PDB file of C-alpha atoms in Angstrom:
ATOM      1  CA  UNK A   1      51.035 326.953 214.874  1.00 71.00           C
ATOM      2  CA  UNK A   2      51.684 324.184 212.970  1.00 80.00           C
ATOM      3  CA  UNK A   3      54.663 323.677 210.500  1.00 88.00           C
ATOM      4  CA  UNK A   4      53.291 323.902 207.233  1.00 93.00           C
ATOM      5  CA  UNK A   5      50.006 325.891 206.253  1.00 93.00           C
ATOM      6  CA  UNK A   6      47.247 325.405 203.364  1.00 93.00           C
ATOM      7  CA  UNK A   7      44.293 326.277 202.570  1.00 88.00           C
ATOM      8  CA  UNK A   8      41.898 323.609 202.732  1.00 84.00           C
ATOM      9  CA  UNK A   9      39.383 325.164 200.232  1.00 87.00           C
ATOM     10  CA  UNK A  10      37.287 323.909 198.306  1.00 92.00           C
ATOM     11  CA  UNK A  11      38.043 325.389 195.260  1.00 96.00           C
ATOM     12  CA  UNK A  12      36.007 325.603 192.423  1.00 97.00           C
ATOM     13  CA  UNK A  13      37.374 327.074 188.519  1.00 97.00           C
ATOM     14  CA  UNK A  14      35.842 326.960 185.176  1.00 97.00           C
ATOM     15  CA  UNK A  15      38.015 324.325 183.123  1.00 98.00           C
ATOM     16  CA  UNK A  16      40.157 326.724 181.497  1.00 97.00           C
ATOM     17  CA  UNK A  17      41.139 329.147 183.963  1.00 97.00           C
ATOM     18  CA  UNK A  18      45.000 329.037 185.832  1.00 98.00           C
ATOM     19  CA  UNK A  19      44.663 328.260 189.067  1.00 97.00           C
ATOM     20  CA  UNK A  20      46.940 329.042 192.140  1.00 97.00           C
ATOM     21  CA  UNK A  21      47.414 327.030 194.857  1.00 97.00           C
ATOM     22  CA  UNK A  22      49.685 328.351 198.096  1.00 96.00           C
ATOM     23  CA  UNK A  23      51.421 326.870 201.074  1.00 96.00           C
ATOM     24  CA  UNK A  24      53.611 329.089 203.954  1.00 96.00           C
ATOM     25  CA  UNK A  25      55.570 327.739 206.518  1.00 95.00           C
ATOM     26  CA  UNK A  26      57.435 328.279 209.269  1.00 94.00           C
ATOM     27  CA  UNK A  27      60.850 326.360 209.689  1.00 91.00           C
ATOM     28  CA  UNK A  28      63.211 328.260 207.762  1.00 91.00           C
ATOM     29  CA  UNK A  29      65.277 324.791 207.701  1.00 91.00           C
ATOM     30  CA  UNK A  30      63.432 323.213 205.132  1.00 92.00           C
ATOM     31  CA  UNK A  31      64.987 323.287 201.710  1.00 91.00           C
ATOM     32  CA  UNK A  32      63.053 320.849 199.905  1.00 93.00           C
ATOM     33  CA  UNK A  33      59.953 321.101 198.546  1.00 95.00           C
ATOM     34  CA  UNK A  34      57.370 319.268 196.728  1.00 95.00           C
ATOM     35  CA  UNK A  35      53.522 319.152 195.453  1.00 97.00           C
ATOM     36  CA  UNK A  36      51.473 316.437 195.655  1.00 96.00           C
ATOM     37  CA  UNK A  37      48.401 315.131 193.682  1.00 97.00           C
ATOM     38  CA  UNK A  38      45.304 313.153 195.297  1.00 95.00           C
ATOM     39  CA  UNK A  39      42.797 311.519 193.528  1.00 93.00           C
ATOM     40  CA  UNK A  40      39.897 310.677 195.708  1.00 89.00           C
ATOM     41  CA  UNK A  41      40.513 307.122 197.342  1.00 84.00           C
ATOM     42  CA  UNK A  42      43.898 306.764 195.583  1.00 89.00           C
ATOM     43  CA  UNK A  43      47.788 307.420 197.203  1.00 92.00           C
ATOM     44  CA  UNK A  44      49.085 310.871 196.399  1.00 95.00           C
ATOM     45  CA  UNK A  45      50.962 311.240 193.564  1.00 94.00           C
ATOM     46  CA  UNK A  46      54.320 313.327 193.487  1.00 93.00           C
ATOM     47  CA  UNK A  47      53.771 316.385 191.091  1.00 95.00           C
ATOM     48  CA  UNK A  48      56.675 318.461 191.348  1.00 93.00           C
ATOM     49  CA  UNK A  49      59.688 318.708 193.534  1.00 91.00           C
ATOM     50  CA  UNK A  50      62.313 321.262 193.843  1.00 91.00           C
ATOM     51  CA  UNK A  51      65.093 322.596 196.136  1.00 87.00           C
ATOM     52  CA  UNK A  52      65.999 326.045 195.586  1.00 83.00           C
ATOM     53  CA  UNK A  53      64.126 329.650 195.018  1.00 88.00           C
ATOM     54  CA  UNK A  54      62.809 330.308 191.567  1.00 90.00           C
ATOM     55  CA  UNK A  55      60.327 328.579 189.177  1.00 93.00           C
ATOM     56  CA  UNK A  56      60.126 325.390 188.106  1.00 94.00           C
ATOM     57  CA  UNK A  57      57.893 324.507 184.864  1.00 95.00           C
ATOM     58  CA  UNK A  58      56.958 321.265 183.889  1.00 95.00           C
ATOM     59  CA  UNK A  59      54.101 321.727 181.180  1.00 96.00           C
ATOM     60  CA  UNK A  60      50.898 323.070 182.951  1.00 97.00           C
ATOM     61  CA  UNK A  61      52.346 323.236 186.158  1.00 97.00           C
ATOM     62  CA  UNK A  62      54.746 325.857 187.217  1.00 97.00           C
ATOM     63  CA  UNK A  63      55.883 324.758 191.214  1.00 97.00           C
ATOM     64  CA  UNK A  64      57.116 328.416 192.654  1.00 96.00           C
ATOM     65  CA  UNK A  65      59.363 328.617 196.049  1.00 96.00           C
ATOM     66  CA  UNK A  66      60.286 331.716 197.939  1.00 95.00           C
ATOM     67  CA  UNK A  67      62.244 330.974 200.681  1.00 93.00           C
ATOM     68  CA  UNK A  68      62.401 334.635 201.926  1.00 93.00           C
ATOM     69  CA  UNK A  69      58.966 334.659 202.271  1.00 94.00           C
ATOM     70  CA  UNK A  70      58.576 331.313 203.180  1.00 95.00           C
ATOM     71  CA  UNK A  71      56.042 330.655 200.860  1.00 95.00           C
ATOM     72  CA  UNK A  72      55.604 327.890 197.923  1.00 97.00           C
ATOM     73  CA  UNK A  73      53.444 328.238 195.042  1.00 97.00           C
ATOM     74  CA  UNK A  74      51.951 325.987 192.692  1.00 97.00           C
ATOM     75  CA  UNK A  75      50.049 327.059 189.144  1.00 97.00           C
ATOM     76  CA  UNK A  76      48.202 324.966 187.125  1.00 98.00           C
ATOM     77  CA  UNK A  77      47.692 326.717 183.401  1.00 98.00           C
ATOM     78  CA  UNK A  78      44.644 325.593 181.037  1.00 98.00           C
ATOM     79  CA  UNK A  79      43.298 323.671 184.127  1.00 98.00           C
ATOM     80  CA  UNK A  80      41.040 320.675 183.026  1.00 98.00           C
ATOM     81  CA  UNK A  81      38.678 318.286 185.074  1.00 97.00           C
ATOM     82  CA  UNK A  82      40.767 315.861 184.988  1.00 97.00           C
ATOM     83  CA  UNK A  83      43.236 318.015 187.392  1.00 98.00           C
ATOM     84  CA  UNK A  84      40.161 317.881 189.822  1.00 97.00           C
ATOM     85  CA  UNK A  85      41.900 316.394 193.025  1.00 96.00           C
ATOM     86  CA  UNK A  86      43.292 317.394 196.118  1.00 96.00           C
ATOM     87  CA  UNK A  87      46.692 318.961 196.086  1.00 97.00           C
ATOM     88  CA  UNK A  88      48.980 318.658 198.813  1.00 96.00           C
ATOM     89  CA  UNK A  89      52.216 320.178 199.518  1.00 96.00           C
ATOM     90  CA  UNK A  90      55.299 318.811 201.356  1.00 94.00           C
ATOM     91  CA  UNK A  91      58.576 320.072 202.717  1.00 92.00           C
ATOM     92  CA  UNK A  92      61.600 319.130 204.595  1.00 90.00           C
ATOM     93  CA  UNK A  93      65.096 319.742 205.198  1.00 85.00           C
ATOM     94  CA  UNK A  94      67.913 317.618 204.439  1.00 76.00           C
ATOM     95  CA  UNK A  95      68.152 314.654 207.000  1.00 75.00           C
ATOM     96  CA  UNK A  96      64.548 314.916 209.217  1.00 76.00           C
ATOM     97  CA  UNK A  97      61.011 313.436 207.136  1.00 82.00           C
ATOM     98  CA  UNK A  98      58.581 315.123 204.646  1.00 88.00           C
ATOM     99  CA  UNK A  99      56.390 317.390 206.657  1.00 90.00           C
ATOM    100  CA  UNK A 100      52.595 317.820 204.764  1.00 92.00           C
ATOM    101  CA  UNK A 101      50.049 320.626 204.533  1.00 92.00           C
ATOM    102  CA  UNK A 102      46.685 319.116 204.865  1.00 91.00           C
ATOM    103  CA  UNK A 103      46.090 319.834 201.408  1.00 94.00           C
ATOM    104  CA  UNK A 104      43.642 321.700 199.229  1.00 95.00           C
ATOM    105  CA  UNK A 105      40.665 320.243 197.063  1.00 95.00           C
ATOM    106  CA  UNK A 106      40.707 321.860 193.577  1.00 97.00           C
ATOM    107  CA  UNK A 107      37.206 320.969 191.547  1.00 97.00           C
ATOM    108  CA  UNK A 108      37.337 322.008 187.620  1.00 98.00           C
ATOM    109  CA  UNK A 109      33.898 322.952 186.412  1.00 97.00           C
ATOM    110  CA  UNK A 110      33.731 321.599 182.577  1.00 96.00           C
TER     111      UNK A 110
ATOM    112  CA  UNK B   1      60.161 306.675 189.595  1.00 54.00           C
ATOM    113  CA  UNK B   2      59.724 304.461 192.278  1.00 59.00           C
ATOM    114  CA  UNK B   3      57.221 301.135 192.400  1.00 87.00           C
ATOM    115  CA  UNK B   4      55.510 300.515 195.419  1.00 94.00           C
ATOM    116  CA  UNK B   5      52.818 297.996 196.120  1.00 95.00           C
ATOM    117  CA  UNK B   6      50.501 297.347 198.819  1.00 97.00           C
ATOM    118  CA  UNK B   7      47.935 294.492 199.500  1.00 97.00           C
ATOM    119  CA  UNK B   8      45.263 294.313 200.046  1.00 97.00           C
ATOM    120  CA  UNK B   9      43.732 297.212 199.270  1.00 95.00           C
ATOM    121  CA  UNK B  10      40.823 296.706 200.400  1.00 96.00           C
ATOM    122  CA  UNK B  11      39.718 295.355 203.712  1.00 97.00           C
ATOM    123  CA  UNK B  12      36.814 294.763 205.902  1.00 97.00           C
ATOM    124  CA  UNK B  13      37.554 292.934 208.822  1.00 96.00           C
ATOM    125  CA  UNK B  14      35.528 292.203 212.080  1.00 96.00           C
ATOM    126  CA  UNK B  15      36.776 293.558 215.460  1.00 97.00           C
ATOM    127  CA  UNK B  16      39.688 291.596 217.619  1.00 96.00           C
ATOM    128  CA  UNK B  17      41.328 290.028 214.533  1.00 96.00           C
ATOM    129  CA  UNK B  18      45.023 290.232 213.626  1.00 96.00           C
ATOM    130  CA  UNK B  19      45.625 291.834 210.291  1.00 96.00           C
ATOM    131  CA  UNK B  20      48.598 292.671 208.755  1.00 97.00           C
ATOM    132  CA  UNK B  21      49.275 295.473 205.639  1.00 98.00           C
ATOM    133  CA  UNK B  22      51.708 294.476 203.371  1.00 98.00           C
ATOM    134  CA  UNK B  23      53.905 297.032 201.747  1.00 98.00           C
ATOM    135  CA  UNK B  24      56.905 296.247 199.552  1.00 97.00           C
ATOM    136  CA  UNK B  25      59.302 298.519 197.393  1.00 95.00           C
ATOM    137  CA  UNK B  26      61.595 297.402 194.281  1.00 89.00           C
ATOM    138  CA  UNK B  27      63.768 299.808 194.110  1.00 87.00           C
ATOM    139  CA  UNK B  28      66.252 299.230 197.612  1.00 89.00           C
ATOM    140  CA  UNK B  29      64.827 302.694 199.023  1.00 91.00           C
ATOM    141  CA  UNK B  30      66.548 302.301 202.751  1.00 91.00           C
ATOM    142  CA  UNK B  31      63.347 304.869 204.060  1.00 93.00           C
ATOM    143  CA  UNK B  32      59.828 303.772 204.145  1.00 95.00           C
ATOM    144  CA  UNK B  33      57.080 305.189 206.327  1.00 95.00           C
ATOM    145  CA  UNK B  34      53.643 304.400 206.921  1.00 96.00           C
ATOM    146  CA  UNK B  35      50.750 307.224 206.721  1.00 96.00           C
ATOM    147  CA  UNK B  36      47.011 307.154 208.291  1.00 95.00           C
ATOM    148  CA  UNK B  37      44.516 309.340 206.267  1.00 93.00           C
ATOM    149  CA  UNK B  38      41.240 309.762 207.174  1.00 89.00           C
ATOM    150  CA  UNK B  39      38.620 310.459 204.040  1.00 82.00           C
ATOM    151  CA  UNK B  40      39.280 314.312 203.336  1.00 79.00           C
ATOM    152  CA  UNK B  41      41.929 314.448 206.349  1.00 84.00           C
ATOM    153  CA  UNK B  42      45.587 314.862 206.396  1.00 85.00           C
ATOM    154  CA  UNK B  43      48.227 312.453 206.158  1.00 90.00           C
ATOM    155  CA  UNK B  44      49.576 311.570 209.810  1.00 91.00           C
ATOM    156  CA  UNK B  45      52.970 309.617 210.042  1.00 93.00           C
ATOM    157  CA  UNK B  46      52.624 306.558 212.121  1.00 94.00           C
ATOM    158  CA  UNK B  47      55.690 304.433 211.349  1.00 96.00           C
ATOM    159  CA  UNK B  48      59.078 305.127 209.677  1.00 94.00           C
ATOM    160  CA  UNK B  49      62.330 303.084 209.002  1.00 95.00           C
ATOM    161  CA  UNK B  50      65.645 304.672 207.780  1.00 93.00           C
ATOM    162  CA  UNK B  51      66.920 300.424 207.195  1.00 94.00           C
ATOM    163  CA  UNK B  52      66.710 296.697 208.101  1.00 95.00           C
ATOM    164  CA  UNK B  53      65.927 296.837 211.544  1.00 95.00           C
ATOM    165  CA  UNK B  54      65.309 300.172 212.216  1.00 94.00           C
ATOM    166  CA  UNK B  55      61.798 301.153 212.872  1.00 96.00           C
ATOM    167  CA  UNK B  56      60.266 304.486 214.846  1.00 94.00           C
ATOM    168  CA  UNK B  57      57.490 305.288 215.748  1.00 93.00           C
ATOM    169  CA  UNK B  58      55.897 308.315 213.998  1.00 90.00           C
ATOM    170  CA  UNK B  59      53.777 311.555 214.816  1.00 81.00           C
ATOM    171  CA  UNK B  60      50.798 310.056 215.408  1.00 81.00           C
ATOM    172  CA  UNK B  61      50.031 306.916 218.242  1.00 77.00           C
ATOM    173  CA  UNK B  62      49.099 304.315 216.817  1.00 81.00           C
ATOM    174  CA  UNK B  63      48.427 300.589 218.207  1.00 89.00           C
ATOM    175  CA  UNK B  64      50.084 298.884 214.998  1.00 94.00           C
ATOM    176  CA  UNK B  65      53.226 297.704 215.045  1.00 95.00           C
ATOM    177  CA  UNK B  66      55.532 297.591 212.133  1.00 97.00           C
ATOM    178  CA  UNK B  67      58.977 295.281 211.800  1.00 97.00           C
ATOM    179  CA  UNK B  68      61.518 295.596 208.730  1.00 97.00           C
ATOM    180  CA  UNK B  69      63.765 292.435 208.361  1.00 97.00           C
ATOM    181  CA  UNK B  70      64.165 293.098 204.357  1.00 96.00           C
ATOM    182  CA  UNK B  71      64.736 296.777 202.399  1.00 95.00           C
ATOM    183  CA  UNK B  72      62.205 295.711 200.362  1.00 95.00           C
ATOM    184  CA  UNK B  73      59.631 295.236 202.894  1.00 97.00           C
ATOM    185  CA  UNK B  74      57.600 296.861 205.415  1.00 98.00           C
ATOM    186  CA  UNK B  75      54.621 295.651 207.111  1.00 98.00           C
ATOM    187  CA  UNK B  76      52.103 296.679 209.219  1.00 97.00           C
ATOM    188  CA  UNK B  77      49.791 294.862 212.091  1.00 96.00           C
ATOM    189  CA  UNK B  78      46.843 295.231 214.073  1.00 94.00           C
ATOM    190  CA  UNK B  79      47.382 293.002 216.449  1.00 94.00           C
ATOM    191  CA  UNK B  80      43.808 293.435 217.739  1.00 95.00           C
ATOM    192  CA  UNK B  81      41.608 295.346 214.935  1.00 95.00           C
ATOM    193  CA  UNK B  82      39.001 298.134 216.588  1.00 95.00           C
ATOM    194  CA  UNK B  83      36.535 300.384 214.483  1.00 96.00           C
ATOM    195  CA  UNK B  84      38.836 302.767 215.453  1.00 93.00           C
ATOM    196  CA  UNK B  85      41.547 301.622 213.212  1.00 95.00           C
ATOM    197  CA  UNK B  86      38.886 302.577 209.831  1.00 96.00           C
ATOM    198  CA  UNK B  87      40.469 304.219 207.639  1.00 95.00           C
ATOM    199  CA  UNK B  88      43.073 304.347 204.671  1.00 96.00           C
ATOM    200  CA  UNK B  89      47.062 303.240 205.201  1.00 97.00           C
ATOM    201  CA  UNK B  90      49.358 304.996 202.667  1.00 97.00           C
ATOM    202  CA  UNK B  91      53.082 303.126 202.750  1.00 97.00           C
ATOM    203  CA  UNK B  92      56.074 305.444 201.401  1.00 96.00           C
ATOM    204  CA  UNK B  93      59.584 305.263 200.333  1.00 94.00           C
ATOM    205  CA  UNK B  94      61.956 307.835 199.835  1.00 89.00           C
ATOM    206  CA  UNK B  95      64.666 308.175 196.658  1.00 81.00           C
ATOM    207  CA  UNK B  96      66.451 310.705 197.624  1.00 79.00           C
ATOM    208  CA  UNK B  97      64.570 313.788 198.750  1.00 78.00           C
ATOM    209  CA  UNK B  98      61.364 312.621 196.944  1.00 83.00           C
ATOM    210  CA  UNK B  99      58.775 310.803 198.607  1.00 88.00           C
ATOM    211  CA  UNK B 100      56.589 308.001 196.280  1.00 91.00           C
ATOM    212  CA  UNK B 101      53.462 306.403 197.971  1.00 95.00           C
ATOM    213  CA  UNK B 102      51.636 303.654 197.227  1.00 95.00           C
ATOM    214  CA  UNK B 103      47.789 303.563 196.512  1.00 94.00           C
ATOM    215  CA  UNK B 104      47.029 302.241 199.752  1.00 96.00           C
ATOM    216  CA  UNK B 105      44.628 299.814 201.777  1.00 97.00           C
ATOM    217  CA  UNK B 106      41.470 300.907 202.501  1.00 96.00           C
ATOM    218  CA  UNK B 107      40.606 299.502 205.862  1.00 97.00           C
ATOM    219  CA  UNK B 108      37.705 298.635 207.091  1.00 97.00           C
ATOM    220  CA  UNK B 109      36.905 297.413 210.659  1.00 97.00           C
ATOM    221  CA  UNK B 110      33.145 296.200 212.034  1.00 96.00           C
TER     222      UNK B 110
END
């Protein structure tokens, strides 16, 4: 079983629509956690990043973490084209490197 | 925010020649890593350094090698490029917790 689970997809939404992407994992060390944004061809780009349970907003994107659960969220309100990428998430705990899910491709039908 | 560059980014290079990926960093970061991604695949670690002279090798074998004599810098060689070796390099540092890439060299090997 491998550390951190996603979702590959694809996903396809009409632009508009809020879209939820998910990531559970198994070490119950990590306590850092972060989503990633890939544009095809491009290096991913660090979305959001958080360290404790709860919600974290940051305009359209709301990054979620349950650590009970072991489970990490991320929602993307209004979702445009232009969000159209692959989204990755990332973990770790606090002295060992970033683990990553394998990510999930999000397309945004206009 | 952290600035990373890498050069070239893109490469296409025949088979047995020494290349070396250039990756440098502005901001001191004392981590910096170095990520394989196939097209649609999932980032595998190949090198990491916590410093100046400290380099590890990472999740994934790999033929490169990478040295780090500055903070600032970390490169990567082929010493002999294969076909194989096709595919995109992502360099990394780490502020903190949070993990910035660069956008990578796209490499291509006939």
């Amino acid at each position: 079983q491998k550390e951190v689970e996603q979702d590959p997809g694809p996903l396809s939404v009409p632009e508009g629509a809020i879209v939820s992407l998910n990531c559970t994992y198994s070490n119950s060390a990590f306590q850092y956690f972060m989503w990633y944004r890939q544009y095809s061809r491009k290096g991913p780009e660090l979305l959001m990043y958080t360290y404790s349970s709860g919600n974290k907003e940051d305009g359209r994107f709301t990054a979620q973490v349950d650590k009970s659960s072991k489970y990490i969220s991320l929602f993307i309100r209004d979702s445009q084209p232009s969000d159209s990428a692959t989204y990755l998430c990332a973990m770790k705990t606090s002295y060992d490197k970033v683990i990553f899910g394998p990510g999930t491709s999000l397309s945004v039908i206009p | 925010e952290a600035d990373i560059y890498q050069t070239p980014r893109y490469l296409v290079i025949g088979t047995g020649k020494k290349i070396t990926l250039e990756c440098s960093q502005t901001m001191g970061h004392d981590k910096m890593y170095w990520y394989q991604q196939d097209p649609g695949m999932e980032l595998h670690l190949i090198h990491y350094s916590y410093g100046v002279n400290s380099t590890e090798k990472g999740d994934l074998s790999s033929e490169s090698t990478v040295s780090r004599i500055r903070t600032e810098h970390f490169p990567l060689t082929l010493e002999s490029a294969r076909p194989s070796h096709t595919s995109q390099y992502l360099c990394a540092s780490t502020l903190g917790d949070e993990q910035y890439f660069g956008p990578g060299t796209r490499l291509t090997v006939t």
